[in-house]
Short mmCIF file of C-alpha atoms and ligand atoms in Angstrom, two decimals:
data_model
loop_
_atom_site.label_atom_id
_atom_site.label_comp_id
_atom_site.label_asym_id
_atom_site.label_seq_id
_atom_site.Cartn_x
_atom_site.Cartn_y
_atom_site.Cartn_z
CA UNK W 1 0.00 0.00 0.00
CA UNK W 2 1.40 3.33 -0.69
CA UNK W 3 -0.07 5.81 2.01
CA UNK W 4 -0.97 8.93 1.01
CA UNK W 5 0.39 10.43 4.06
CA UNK W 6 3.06 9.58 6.95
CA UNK W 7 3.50 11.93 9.61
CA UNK W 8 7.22 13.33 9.48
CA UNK W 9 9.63 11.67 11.91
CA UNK W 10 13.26 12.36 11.72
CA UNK W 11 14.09 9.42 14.92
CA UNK W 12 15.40 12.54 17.12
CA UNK W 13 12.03 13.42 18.79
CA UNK W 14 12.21 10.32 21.28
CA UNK W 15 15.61 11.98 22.64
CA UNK W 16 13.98 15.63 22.74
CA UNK W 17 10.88 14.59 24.55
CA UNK W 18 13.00 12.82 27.00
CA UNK W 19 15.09 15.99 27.65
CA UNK W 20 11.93 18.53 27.89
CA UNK W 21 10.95 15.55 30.44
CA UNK W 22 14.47 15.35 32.60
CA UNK W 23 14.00 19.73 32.30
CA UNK W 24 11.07 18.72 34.74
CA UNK W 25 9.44 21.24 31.79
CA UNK W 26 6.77 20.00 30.42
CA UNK W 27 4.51 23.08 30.29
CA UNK W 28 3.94 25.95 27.97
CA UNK W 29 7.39 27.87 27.67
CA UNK W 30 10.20 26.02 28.00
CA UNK W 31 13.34 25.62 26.48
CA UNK W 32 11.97 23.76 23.36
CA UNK W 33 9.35 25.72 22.47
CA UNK W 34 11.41 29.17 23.20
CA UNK W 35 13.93 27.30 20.78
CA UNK W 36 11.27 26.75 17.86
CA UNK W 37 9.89 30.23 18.35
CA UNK W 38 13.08 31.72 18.03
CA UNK W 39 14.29 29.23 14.82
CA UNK W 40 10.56 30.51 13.42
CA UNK W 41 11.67 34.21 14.21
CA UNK W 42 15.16 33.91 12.27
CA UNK W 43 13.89 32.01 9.58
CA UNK W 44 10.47 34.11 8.56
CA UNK W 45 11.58 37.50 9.81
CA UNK W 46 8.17 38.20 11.95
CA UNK W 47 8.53 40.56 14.71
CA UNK W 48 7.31 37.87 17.05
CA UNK W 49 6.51 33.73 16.77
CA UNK W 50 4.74 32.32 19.23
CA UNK W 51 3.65 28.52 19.31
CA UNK W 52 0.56 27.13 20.14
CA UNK W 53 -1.31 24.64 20.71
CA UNK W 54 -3.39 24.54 17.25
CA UNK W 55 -3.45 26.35 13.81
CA UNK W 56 -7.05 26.61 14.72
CA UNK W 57 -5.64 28.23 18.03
CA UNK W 58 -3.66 30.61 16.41
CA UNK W 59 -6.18 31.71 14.26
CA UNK W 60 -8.50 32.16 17.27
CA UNK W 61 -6.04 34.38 18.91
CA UNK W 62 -6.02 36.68 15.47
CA UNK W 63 -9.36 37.06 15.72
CA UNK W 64 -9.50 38.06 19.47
CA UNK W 65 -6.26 40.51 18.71
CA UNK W 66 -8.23 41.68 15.51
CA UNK W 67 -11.37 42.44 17.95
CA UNK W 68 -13.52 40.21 15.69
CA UNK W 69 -17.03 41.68 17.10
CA UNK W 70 -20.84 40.11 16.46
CA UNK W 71 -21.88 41.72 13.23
CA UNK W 72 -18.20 42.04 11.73
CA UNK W 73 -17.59 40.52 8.34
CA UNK W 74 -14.97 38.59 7.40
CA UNK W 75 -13.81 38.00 3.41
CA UNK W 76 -12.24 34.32 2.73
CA UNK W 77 -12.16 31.51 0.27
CA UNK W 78 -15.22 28.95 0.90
CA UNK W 79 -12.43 25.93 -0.44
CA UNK W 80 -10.77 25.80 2.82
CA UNK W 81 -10.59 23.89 6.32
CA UNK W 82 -13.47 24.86 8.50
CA UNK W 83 -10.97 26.11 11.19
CA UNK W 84 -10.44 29.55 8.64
CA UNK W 85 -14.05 30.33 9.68
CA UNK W 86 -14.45 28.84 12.97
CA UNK W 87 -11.87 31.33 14.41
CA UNK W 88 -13.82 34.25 12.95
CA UNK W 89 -17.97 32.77 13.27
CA UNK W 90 -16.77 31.96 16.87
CA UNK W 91 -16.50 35.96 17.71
CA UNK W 92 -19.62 36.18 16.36
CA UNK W 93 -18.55 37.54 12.69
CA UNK W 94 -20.47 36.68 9.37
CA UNK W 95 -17.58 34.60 7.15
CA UNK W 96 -17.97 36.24 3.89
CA UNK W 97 -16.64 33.81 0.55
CA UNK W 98 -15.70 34.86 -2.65
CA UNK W 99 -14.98 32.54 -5.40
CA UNK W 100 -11.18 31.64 -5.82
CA UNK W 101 -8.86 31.01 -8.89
CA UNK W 102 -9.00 28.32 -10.90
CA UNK W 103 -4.94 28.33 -11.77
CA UNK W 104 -3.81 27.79 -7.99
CA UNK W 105 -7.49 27.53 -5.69
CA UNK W 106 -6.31 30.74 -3.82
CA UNK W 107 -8.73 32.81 -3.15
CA UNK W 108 -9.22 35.59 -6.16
CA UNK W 109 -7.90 38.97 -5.37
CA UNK W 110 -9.79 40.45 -7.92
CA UNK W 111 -13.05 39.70 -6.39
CA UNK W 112 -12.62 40.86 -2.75
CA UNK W 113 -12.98 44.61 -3.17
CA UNK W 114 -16.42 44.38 -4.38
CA UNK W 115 -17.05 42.36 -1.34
CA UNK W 116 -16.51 44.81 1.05
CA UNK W 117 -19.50 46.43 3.08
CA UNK W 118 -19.42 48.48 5.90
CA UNK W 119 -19.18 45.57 8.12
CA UNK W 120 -16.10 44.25 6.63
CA UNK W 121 -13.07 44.30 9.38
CA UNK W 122 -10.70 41.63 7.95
CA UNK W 123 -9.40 39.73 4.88
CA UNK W 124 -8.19 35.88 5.18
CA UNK W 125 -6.35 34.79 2.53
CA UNK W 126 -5.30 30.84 2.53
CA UNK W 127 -2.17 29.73 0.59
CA UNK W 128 -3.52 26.96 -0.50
CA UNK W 129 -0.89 23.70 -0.81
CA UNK W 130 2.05 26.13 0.02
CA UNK W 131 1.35 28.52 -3.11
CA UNK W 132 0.90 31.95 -2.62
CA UNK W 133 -1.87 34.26 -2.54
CA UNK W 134 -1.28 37.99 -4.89
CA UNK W 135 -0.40 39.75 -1.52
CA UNK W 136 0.23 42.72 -3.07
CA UNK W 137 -3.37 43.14 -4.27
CA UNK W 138 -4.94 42.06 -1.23
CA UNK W 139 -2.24 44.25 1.16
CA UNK W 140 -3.25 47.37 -1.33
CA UNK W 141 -6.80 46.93 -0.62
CA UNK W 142 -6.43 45.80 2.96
CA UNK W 143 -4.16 49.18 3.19
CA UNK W 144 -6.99 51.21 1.39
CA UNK W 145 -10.09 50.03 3.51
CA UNK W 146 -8.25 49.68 6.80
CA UNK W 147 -8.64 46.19 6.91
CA UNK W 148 -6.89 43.68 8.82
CA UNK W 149 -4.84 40.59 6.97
CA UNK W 150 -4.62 37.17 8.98
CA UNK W 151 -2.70 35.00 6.54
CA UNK W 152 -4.06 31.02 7.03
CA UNK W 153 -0.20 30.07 6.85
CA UNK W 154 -1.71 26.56 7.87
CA UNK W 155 0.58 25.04 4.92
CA UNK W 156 2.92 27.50 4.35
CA UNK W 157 5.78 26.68 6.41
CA UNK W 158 8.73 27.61 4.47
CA UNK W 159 7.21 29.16 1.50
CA UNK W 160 7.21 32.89 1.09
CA UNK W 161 6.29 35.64 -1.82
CA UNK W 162 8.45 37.78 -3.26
CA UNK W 163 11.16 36.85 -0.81
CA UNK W 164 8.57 37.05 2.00
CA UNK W 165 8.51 34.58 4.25
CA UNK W 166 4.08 32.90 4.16
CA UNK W 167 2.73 34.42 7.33
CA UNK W 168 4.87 37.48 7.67
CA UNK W 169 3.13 39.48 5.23
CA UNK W 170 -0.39 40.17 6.64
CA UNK W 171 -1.02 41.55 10.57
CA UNK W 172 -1.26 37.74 11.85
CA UNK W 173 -0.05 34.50 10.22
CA UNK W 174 -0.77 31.23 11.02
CA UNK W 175 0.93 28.13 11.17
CA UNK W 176 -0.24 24.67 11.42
CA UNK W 177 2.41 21.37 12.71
CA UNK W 178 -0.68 19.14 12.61
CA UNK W 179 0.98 15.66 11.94
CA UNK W 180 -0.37 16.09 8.33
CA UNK W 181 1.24 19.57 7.41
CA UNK W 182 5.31 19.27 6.58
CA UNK W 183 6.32 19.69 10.33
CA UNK W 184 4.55 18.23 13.12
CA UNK W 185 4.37 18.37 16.81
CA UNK W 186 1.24 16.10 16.37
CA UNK W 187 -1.15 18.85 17.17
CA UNK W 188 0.08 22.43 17.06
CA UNK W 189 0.50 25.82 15.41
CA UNK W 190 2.40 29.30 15.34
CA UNK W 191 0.87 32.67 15.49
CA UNK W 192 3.34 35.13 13.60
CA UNK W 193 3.29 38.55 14.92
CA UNK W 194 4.62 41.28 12.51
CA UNK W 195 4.01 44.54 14.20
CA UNK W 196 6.09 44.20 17.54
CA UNK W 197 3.69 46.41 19.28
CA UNK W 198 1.07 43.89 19.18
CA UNK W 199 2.99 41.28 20.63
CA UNK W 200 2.49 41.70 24.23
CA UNK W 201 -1.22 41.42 23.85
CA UNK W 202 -0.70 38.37 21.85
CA UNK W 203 1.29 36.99 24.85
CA UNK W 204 -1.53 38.12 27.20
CA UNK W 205 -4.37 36.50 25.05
CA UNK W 206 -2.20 33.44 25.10
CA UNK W 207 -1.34 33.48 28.86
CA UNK W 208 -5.35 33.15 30.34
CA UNK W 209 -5.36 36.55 29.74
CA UNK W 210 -2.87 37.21 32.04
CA UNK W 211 0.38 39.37 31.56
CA UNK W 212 2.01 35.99 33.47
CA UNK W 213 4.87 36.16 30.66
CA UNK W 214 6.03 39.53 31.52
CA UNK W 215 6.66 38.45 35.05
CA UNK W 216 8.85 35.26 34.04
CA UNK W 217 10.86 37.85 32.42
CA UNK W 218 11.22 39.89 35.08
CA UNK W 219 9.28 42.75 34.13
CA UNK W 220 7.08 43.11 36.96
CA UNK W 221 6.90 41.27 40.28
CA UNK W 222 3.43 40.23 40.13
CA UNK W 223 0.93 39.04 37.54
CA UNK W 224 -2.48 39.85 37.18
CA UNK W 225 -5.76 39.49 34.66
CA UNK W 226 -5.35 42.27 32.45
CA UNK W 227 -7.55 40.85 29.31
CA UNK W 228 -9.96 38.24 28.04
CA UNK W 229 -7.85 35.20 27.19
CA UNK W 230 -7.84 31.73 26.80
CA UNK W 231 -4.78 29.09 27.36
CA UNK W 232 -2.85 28.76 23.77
CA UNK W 233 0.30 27.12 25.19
CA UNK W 234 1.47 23.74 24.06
CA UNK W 235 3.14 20.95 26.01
CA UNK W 236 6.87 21.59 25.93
CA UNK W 237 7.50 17.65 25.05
CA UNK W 238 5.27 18.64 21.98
CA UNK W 239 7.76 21.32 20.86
CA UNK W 240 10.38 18.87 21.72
CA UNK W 241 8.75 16.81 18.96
CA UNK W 242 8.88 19.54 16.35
CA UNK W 243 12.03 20.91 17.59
CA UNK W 244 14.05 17.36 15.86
CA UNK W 245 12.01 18.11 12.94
CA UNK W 246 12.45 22.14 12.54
CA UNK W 247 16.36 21.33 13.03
CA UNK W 248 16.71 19.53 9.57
CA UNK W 249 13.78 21.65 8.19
CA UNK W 250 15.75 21.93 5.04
CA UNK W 251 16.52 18.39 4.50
CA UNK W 252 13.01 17.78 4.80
CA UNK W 253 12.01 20.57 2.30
CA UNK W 254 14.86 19.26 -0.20
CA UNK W 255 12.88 15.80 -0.07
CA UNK W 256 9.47 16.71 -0.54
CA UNK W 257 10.96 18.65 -3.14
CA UNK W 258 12.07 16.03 -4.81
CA UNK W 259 9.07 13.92 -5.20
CA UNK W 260 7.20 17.22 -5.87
CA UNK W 261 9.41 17.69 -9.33
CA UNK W 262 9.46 14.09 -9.87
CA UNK W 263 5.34 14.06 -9.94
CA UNK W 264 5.52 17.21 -12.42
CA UNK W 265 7.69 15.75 -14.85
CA UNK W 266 6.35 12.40 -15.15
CA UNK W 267 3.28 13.63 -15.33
CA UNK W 268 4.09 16.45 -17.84
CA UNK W 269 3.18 14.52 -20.77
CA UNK W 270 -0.45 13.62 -19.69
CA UNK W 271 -1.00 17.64 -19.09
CA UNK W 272 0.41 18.37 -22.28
CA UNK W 273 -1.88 15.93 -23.99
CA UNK W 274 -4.75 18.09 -22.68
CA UNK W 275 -5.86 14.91 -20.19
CA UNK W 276 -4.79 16.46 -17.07
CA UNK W 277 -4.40 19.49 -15.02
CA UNK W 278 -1.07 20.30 -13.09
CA UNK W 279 -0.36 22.84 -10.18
CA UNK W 280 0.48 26.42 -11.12
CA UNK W 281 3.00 28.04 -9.28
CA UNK W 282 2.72 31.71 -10.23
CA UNK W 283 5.79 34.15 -10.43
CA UNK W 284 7.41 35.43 -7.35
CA UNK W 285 5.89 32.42 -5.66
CA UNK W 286 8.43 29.63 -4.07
CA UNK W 287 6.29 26.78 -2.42
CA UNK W 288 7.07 24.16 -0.33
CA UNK W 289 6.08 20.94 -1.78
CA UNK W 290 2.94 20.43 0.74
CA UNK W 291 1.32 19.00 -1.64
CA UNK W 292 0.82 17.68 -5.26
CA UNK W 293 -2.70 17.45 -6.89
CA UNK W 294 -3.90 16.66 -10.53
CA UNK W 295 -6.91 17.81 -12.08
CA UNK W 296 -9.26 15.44 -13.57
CA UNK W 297 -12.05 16.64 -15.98
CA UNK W 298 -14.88 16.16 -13.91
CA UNK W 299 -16.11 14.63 -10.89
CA UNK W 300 -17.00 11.56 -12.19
CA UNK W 301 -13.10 10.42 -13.78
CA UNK W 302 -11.74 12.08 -10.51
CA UNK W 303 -13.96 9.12 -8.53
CA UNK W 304 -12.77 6.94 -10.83
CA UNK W 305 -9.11 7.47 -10.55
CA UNK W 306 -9.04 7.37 -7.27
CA UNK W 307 -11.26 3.84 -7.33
CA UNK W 308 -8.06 2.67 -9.77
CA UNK W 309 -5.32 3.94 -7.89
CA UNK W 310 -6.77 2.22 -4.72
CA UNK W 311 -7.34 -1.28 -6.87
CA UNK W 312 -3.49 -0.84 -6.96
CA UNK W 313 -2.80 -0.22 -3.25
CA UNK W 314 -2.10 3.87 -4.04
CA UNK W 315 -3.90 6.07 -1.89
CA UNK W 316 -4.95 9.42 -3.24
CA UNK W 317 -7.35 11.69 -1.57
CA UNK W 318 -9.85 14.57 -2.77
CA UNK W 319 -10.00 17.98 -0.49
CA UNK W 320 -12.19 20.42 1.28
CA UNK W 321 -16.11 20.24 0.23
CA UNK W 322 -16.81 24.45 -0.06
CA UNK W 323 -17.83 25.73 3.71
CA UNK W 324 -20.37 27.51 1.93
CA UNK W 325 -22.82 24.38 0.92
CA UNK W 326 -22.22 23.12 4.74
CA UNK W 327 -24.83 23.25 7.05
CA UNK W 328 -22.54 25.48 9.60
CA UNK W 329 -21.64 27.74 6.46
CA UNK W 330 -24.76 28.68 5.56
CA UNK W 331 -25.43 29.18 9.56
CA UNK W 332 -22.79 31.82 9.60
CA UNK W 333 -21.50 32.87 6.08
CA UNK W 334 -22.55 33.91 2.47
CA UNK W 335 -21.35 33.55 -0.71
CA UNK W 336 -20.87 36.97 -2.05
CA UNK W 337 -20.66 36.80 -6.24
CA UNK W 338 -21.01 34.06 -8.32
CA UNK W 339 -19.18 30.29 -7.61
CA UNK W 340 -18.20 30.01 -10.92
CA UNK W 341 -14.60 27.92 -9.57
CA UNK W 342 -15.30 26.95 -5.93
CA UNK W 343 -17.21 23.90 -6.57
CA UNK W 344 -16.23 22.99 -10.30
CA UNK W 345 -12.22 23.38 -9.47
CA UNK W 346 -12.82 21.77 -5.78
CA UNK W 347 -14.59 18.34 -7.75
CA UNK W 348 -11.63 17.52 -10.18
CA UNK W 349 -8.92 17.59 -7.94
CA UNK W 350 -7.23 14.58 -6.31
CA UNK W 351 -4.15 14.51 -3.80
CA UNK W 352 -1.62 12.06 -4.90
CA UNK W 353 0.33 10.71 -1.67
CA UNK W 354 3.37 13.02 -0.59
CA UNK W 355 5.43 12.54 2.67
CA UNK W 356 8.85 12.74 3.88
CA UNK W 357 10.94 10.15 3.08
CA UNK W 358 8.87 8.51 0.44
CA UNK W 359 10.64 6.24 -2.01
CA UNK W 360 11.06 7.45 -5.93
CA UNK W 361 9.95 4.24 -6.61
CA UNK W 362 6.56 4.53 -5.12
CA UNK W 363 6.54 8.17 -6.97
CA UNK W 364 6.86 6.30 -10.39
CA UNK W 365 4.65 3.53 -9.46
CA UNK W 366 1.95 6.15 -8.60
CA UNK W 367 2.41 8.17 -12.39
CA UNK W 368 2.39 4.70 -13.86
CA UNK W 369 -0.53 3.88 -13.00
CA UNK W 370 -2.33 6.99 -13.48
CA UNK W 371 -0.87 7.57 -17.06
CA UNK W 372 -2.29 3.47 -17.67
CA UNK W 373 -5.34 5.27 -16.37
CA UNK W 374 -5.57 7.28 -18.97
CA UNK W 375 -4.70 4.93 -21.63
CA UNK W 376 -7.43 2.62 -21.25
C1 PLP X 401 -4.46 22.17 8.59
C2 PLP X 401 -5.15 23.44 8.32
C3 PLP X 401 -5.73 24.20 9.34
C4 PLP X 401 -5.85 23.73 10.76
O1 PLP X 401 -4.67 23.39 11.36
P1 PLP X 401 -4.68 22.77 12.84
O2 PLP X 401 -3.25 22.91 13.29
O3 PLP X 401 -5.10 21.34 12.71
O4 PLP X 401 -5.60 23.55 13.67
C5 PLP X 401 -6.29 25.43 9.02
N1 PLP X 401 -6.30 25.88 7.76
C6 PLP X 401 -5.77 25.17 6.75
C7 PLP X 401 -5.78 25.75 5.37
C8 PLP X 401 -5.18 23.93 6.99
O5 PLP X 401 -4.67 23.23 5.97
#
């Protein structure tokens, strides 16, 4: 069977967890976790990293620093995870969709200004699969209607636009190291910070709402309640996990890499026969091999690809069903504009199985069989 995914292990994390365990530090903020906020820091350029315990989490603590009211409207893709929305409907804000491109399912710049109403207070755009959204365009007219930018960084970990680091280019980013994104701590996230002023409420928010950081620093010699918070803070064994994982980040990102290019050239031929569709990685945007889908034509040879591929042990996998045909996203969203992608792009497109450490040979056996696919 080739899996479509296995969660990243690099056979270090049993002697971190042990460590974070002898530190007699196994809460939020110890030394592993300080370690992967700072190697986050260097390595995007944000003002401040902070780990947490989710994506999700992260995203949750945007929306509380964003002051996400009842009433507010928020502009996003509806092909995403639910957790994009849950963060905002949770504050009691109306998720607003707009359709998305067809070229790489990010949501379509060119459509947000015209949904934006007096209610609107924030733009979330999702890099979908590590690709890029056009932040320029949606930073201009963020910067225009003084709007705020939380960047669903969920799979953007190492990819950036125009030299900018995913996640570092909006007010917020977010990170996921769920054990099915590139780096995992099993369950776990980043917020990214980039104004430095807006870090010590981020801390607070994190902290029970408490300004309980400032005091381990030595800032002041007692800690109090100071906001509405939550707890955000993951197990330090947890960034002990990710910690042997961020440490060869590059070797990791070399060998998804790898079977990334390998799936694009084998499969070259089929695109340029007009049978498939292949991921389009626009200009100025470097990925980061999260992922590597093909489009079928329809739904119907999509169902039946995958049917094949699993009569040959290969797991492939389709993706999000739009939020905005759910039950919960017609509870607490709209579709503003016409779905003339969302649904049509979101049907053809299968996941082909991409992990760390999987064998070339597996890669081949997997464009074998879909190009025999396509032959019958
Ligand atoms: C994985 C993912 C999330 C959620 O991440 P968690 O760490 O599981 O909370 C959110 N958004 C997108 C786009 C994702 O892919």
């Amino acid at each position: 069977m080739i899996n479509f995914n296995i969660p990243p292990f690099t056979g270090k994390e049993p002697e971190y967890m042990a460590q974070a365990i002898q530190n007699h530090k196994i809460s939020g903020d110890g030394e592993f976790t300080k370690r992967c906020n700072r190697w986050i820091e260097d390595r995007t350029g944000t003002a401040k990293a902070l780990l947490t315990t989710s994506c999700t989490h992260a995203t949750e603590m945007a929306a509380l620093l964003a002051d996400i009211k009842p009433g507010d409207e928020v502009i996003m893709p509806s092909y995403t995870f639910v957790s994009t929305a849950d963060a905002f409907v949770l504050r009691g804000a109306t998720a607003v969709f707009v359709d998305i491109r067809p070229d790489t399912m990010n949501i379509n710049e060119t459509l947000i200004e015209d949904a934006i109403t007096e209610k609107t207070r924030a733009i979330v755009p999702v890099h979908y699969a590590g690709v890029s959204c056009e932040m320029d365009t949606i930073m201009d007219i963020a910067n225009r209607h003084n709007l705020i930018v939380v960047e669903d960084a969920a799979q953007g970990v190492m990819a950036s636009y125009k030299g900018k680091a995913l996640g570092t280019i909006g007010d917020y980013g977010c990170f996921s190291f769920h054990e099915t994104k590139n780096y995992s701590m099993g369950e776990g996230g980043c917020l990214l910070i980039r104004n430095p002023e807006n870090a010590e409420k981020a801390e607070i928010i994190r902290e029970k709402g408490t300004n309980r950081s400032k005091f381990f620093r030595g800032e002041i010699d007692k800690y109090t309640w100071v906001e509405a918070g939550s707890s955000y803070l993951p197990s330090d064994m947890n960034a002990a996990y990710l910690w042997a994982q961020l440490e060869i980040a590059d070797e990791i990102y070399a060998d998804r890499m790898r079977t990334w290019e390998h799936y694009y050239e084998a499969l070259t031929p089929l695109k340029e026969a007009g049978r498939i569709e292949l991921p389009v990685i626009p200009e100025g945007c470097v990925h980061n091999a999260h992922m590597f889908y093909i489009k079928a034509k329809d739904l119907e040879e999509r169902s039946a690809l995958i049917t094949f591929l699993k009569s040959h042990e290969i797991s492939s996998v389709f993706h999000y069903i739009p939020l905005h045909g759910a039950p919960a996203g017609q509870k607490y969203g709209r579709f503003h504009g016409e779905d003339r992608y969302t649904t049509k792009e979101s049907e053809r497109l299968v996941r082909l199985p991409l992990y760390y450490g999987l064998e070339p040979e597996k890669v081949q056996t997997v464009c074998e069989k879909i190009t025999e696919f396509y032959s019958r």
